[in-house]
PDB file of C-alpha atoms in Angstrom:
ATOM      1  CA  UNK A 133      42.600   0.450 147.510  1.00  0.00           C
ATOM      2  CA  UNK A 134      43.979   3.444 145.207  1.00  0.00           C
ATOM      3  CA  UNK A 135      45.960   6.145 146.516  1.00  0.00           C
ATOM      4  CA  UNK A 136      47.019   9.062 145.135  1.00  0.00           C
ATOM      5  CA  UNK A 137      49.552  11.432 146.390  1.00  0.00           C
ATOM      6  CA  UNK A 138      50.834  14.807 145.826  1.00  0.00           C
ATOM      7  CA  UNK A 139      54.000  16.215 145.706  1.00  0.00           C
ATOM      8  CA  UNK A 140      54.675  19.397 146.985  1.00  0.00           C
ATOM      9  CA  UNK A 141      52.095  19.937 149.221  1.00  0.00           C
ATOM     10  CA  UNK A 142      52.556  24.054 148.909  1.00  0.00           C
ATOM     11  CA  UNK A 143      54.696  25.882 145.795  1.00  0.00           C
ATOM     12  CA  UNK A 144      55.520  29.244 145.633  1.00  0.00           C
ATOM     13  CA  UNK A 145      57.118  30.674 142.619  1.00  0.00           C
ATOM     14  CA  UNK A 146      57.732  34.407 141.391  1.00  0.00           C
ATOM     15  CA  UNK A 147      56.129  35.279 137.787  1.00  0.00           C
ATOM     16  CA  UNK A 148      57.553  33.839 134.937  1.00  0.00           C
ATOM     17  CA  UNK A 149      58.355  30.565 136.030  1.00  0.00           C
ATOM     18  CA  UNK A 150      57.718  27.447 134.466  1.00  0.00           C
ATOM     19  CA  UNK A 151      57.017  25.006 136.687  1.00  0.00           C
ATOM     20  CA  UNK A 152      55.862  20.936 137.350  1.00  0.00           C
ATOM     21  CA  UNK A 153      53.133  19.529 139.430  1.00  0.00           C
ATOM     22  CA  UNK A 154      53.477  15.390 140.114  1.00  0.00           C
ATOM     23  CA  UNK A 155      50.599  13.163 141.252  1.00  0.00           C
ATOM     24  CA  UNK A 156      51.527   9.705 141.669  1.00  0.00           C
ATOM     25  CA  UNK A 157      48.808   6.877 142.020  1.00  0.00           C
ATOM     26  CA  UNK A 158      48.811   3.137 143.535  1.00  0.00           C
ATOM     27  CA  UNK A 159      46.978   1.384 141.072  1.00  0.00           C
ATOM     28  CA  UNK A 160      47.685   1.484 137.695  1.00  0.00           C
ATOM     29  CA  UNK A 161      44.237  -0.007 136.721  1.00  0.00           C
ATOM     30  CA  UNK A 162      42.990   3.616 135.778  1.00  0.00           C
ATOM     31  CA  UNK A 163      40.237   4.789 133.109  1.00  0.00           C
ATOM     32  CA  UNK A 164      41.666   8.238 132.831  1.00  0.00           C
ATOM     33  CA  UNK A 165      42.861  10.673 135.270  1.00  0.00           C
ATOM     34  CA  UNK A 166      41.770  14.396 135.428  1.00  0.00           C
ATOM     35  CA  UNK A 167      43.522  17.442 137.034  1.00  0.00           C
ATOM     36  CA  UNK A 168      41.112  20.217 138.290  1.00  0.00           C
ATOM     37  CA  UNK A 169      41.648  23.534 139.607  1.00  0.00           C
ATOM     38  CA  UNK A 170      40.159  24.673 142.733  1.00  0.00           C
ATOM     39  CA  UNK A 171      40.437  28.380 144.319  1.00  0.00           C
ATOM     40  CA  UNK A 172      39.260  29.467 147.920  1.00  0.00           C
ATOM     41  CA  UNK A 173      35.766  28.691 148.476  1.00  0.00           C
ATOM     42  CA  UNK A 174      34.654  27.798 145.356  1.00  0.00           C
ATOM     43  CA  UNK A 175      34.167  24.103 143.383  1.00  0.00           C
ATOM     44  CA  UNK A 176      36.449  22.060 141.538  1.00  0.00           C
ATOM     45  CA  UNK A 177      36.922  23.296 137.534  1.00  0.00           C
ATOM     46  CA  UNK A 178      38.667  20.771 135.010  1.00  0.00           C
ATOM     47  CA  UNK A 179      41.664  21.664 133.324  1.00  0.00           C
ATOM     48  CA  UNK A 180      42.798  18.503 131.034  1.00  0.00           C
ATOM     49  CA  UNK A 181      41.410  15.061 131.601  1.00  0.00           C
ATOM     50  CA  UNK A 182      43.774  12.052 130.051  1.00  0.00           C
ATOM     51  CA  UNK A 183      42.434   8.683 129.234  1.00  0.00           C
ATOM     52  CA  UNK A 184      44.690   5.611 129.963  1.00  0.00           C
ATOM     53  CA  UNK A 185      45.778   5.413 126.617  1.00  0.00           C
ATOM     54  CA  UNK A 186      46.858   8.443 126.079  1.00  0.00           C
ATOM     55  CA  UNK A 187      50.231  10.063 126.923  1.00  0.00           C
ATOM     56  CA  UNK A 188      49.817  13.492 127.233  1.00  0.00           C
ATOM     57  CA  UNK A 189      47.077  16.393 126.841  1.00  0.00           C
ATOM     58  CA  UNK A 190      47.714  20.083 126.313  1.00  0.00           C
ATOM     59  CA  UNK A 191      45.728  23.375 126.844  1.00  0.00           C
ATOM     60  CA  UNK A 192      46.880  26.422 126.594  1.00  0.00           C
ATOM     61  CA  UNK A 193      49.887  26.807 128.881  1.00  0.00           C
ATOM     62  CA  UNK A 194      49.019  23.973 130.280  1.00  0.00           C
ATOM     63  CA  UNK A 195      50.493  20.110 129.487  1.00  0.00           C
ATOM     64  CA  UNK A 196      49.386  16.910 131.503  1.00  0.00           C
ATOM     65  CA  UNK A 197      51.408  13.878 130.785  1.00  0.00           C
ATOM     66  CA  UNK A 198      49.971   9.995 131.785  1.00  0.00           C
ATOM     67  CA  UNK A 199      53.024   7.086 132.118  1.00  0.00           C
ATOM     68  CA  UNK A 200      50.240   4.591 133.891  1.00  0.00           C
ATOM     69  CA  UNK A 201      52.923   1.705 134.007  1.00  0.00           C
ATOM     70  CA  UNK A 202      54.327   3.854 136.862  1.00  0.00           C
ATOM     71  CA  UNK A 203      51.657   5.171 138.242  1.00  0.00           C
ATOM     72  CA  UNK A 204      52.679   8.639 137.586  1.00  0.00           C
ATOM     73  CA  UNK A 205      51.335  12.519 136.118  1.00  0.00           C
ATOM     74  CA  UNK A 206      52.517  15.695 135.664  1.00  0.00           C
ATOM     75  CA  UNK A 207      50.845  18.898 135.352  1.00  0.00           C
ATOM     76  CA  UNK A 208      53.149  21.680 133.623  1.00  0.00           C
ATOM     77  CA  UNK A 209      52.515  25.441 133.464  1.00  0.00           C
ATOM     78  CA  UNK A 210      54.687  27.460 131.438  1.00  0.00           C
ATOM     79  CA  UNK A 211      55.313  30.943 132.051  1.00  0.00           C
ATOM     80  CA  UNK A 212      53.259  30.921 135.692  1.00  0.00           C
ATOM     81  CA  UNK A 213      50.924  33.890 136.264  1.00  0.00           C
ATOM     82  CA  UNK A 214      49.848  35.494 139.447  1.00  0.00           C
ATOM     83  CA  UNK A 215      46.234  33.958 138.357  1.00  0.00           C
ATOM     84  CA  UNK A 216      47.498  30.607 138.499  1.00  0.00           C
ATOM     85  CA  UNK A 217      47.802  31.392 141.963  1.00  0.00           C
ATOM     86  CA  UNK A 218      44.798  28.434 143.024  1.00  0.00           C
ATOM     87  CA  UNK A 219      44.908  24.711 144.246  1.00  0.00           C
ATOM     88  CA  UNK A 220      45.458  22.013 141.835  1.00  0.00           C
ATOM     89  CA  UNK A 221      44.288  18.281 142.334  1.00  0.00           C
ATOM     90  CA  UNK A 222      44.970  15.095 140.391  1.00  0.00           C
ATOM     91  CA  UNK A 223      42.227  12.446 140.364  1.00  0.00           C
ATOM     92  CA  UNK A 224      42.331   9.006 139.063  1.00  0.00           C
ATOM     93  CA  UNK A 225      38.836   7.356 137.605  1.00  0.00           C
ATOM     94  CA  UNK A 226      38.702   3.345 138.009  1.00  0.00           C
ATOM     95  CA  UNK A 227      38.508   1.067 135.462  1.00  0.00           C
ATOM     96  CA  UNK A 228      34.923   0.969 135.531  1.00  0.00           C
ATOM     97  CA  UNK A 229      34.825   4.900 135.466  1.00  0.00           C
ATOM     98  CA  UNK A 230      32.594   5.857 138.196  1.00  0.00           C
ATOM     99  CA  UNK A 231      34.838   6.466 141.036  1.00  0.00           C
ATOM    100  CA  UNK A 232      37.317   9.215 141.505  1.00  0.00           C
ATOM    101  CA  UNK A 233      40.421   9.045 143.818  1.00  0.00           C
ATOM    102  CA  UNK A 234      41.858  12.557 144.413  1.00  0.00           C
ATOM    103  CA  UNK A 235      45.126  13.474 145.905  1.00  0.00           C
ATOM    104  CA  UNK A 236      45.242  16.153 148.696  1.00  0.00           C
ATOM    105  CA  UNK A 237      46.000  18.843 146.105  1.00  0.00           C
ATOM    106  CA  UNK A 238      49.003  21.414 145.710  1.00  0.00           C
ATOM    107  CA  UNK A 239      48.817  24.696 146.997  1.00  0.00           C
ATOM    108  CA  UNK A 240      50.509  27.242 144.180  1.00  0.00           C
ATOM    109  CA  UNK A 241      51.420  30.833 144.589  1.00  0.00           C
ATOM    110  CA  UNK A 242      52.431  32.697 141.831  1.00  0.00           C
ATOM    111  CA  UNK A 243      53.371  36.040 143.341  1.00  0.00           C
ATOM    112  CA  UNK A 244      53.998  38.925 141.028  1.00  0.00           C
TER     113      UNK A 244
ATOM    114  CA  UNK B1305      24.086  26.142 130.230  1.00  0.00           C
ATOM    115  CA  UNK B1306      24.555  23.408 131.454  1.00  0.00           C
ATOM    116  CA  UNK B1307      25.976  22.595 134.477  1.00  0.00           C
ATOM    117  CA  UNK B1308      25.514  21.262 138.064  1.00  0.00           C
ATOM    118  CA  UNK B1309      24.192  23.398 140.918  1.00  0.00           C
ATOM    119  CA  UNK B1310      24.530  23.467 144.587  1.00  0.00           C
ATOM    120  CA  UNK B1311      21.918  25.176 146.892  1.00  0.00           C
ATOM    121  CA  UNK B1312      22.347  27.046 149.262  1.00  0.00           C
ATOM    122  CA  UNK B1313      26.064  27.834 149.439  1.00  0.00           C
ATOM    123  CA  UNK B1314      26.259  27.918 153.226  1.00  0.00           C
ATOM    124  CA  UNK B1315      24.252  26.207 156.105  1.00  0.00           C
ATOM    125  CA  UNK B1316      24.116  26.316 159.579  1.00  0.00           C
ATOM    126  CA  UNK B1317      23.290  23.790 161.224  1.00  0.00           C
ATOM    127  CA  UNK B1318      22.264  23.970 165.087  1.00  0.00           C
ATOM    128  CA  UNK B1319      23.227  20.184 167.399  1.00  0.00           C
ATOM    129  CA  UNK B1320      20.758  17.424 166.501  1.00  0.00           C
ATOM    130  CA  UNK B1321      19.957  18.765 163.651  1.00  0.00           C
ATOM    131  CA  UNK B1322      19.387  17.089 160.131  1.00  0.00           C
ATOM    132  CA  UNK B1323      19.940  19.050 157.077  1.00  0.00           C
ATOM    133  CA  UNK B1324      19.454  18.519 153.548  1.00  0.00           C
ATOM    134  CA  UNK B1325      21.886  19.713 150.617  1.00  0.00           C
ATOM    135  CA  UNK B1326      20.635  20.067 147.287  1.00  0.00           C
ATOM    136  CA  UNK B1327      22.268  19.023 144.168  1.00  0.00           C
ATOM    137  CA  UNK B1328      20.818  19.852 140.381  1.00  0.00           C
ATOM    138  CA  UNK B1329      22.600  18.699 137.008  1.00  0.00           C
ATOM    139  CA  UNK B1330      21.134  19.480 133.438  1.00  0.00           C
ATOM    140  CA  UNK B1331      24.301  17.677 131.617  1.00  0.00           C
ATOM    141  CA  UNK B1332      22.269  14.325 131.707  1.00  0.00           C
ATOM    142  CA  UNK B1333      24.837  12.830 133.341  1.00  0.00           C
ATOM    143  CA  UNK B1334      23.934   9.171 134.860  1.00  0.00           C
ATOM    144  CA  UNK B1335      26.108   9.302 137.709  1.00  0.00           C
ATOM    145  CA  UNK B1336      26.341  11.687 140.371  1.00  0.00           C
ATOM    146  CA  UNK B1337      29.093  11.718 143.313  1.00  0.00           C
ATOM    147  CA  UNK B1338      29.040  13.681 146.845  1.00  0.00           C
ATOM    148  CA  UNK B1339      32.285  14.686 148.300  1.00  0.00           C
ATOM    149  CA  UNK B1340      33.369  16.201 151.703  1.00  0.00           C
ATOM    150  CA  UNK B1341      36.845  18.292 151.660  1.00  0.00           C
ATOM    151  CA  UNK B1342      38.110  19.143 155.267  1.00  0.00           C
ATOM    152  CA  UNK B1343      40.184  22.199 155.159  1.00  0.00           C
ATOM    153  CA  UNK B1344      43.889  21.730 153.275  1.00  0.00           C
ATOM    154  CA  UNK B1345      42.672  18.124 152.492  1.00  0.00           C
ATOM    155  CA  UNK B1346      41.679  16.038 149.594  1.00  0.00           C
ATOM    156  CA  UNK B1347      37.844  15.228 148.627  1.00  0.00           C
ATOM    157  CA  UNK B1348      36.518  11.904 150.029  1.00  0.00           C
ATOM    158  CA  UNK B1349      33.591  10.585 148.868  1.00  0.00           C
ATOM    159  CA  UNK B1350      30.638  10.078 151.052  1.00  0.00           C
ATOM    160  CA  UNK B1351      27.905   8.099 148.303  1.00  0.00           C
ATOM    161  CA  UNK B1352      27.645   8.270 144.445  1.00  0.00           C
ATOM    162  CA  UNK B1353      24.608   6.788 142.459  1.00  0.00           C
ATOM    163  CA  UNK B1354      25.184   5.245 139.124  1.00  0.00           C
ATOM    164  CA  UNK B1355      21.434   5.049 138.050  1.00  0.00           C
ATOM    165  CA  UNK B1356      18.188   6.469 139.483  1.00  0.00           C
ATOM    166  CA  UNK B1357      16.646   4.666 142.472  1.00  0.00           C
ATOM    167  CA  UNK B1358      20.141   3.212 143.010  1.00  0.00           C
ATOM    168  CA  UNK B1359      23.356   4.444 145.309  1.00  0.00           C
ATOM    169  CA  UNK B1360      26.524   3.037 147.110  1.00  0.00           C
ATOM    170  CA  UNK B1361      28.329   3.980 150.162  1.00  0.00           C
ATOM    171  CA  UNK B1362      31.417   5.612 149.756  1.00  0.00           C
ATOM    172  CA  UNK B1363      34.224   5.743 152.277  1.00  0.00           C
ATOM    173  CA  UNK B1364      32.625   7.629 154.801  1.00  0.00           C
ATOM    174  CA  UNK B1365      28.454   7.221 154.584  1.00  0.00           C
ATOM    175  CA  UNK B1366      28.148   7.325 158.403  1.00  0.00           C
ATOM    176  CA  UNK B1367      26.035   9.782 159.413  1.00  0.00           C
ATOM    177  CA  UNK B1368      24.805  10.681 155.851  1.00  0.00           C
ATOM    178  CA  UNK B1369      21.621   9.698 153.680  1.00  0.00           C
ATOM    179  CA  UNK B1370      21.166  10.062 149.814  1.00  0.00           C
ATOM    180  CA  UNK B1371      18.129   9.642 147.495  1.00  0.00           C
ATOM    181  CA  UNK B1372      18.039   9.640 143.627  1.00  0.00           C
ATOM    182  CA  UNK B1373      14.630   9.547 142.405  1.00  0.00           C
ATOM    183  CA  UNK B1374      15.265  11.474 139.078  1.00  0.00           C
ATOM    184  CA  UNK B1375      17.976  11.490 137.344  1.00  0.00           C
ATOM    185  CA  UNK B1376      18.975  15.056 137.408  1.00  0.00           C
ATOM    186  CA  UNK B1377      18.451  15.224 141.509  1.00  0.00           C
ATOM    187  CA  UNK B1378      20.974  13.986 144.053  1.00  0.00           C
ATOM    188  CA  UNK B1379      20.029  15.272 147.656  1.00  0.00           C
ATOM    189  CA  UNK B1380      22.536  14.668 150.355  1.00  0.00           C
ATOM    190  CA  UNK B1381      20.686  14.752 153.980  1.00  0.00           C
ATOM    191  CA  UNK B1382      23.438  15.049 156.905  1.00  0.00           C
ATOM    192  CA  UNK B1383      22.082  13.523 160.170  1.00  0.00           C
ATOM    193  CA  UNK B1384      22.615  14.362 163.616  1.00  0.00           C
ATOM    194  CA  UNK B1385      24.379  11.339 163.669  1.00  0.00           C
ATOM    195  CA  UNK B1386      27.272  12.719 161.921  1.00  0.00           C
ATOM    196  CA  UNK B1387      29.212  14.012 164.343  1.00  0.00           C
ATOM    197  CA  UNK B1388      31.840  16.114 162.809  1.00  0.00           C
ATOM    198  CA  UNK B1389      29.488  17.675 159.920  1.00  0.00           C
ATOM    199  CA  UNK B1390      31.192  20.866 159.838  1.00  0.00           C
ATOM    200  CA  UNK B1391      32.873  20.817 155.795  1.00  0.00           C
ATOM    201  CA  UNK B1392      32.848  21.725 152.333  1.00  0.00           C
ATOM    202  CA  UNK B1393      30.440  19.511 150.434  1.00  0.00           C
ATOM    203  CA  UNK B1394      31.002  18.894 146.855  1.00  0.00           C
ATOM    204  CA  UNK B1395      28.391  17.529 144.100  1.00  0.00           C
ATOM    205  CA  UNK B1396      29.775  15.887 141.137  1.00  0.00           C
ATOM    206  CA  UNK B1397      28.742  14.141 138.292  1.00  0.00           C
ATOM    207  CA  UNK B1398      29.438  12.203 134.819  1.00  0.00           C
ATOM    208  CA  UNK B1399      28.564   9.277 132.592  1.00  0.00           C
ATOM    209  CA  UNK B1400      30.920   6.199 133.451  1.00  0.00           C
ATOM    210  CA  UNK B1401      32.095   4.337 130.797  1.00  0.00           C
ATOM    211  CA  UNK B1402      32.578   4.303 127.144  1.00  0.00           C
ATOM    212  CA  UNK B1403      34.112   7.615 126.176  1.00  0.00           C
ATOM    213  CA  UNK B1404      34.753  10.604 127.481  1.00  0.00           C
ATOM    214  CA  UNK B1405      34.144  10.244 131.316  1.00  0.00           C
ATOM    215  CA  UNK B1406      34.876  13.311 132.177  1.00  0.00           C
ATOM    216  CA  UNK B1407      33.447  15.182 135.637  1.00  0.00           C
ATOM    217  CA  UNK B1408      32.065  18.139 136.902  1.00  0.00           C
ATOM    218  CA  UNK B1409      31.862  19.698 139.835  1.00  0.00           C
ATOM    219  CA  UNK B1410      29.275  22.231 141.556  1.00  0.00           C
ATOM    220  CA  UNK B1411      30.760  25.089 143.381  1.00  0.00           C
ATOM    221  CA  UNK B1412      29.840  23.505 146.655  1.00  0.00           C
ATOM    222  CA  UNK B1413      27.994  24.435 149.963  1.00  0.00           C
ATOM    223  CA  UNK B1414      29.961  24.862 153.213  1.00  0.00           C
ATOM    224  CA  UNK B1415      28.159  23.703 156.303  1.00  0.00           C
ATOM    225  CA  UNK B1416      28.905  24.916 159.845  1.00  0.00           C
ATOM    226  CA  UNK B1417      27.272  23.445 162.701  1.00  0.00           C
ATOM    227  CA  UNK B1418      26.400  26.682 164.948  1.00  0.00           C
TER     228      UNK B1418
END
């Protein structure tokens, strides 16, 4: 069964800061993976979706890379702002693409 | 605009009580996913449908019913048999397979059982 995990749990950085996200999966047997931003209350929005044979995707400030040999993404913001300040959450789609495994998300603060 | 939409965005719910969440999508999507998220957790999935008049369990159906009779509808009913109903609920959908894949999310309705 597929597991994904995320690591840190919580991140708090001051203004300015670049900094990296990792989600790291079980099963490498992936159709893409997506990372989605989520603040208080409110739904899930998608910020960069990879497929599994790509290597990296990039909007804006933001970069995703893929290496699905080892089960592992990255999410980077550059130059962190305090309205980054939101949960982020990796989820891998299965092969057959109709079944998403999320992680249990990263908290990030960006205080000003 | 398309998009998928949750009604209403909070329920009560009183003991012994079965409630229905609705779910709307105009992206003519062919799947569509419910998710619970516990507070400072992940999303698990409860059922998904892949086609109309079709739907499997997820990992935790108990105490939850689905029904897809059109395509752009996915109603999640939550019975009094579901003991611990009290959650975010999260409606999803997308077209598995063959390209893009990509899914969307409504912006959820919390239920509280009063």
């Amino acid at each position: 069964k597929q597991e994904v995990t995320q690591i840190p749990a919580a991140l708090s950085v001051p203004e300015g800061e670049n900094l990296v996200l990792n989600c790291s999966f079980t099963d490498s047997a992936i159709y893409n993976l997506q990372w989605f931003r989520q603040d208080p209350g409110k739904g899930l929005t998608s910020l960069l979706l990879i497929q599994s044979s790509q290597r990296e995707q990039t909007s804006g400030r933001l970069n995703a890379s893929l290496d699905k040999s080892s089960g592992r993404s990255t999410l980077y913001i550059a130059a962190s702002q305090p309205g980054d300040s939101a949960t982020y959450l990796c989820a891998v789609t299965n092969n057959a693409g109709n079944m998403l495994t999320f992680g249990g998300g990263t908290r990030l603060m960006v205080k000003p | 605009d398309g998009g998928i939409t949750q009604s209403p965005k909070y329920l009560f719910r009183k003991e012994g009580q079965n409630v229905t969440l609705s779910c709307e999508q105009n992206l003519n999507h062919d799947a569509m996913y419910w998710y619970r998220q516990d507070p400072g957790q992940g999303l698990r999935l409860i059922y998904y449908s892949q086609i109309v008049n079709d739907f499997q369990k997820g990992d935790i159906a108990e105490g939850y019913s689905v029904s897809r009779e059109k395509k752009e509808s996915f109603p999640l009913t939550v019975t009094s048999a579901q003991k611990n109903p009290t959650a975010f609920y999260l409606c999803a959908s997308n077209t598995p397979g063959g390209g893009y894949t990509e899914a969307f999310f409504g912006q959820g309705t919390r239920l509280t059982v009063v």
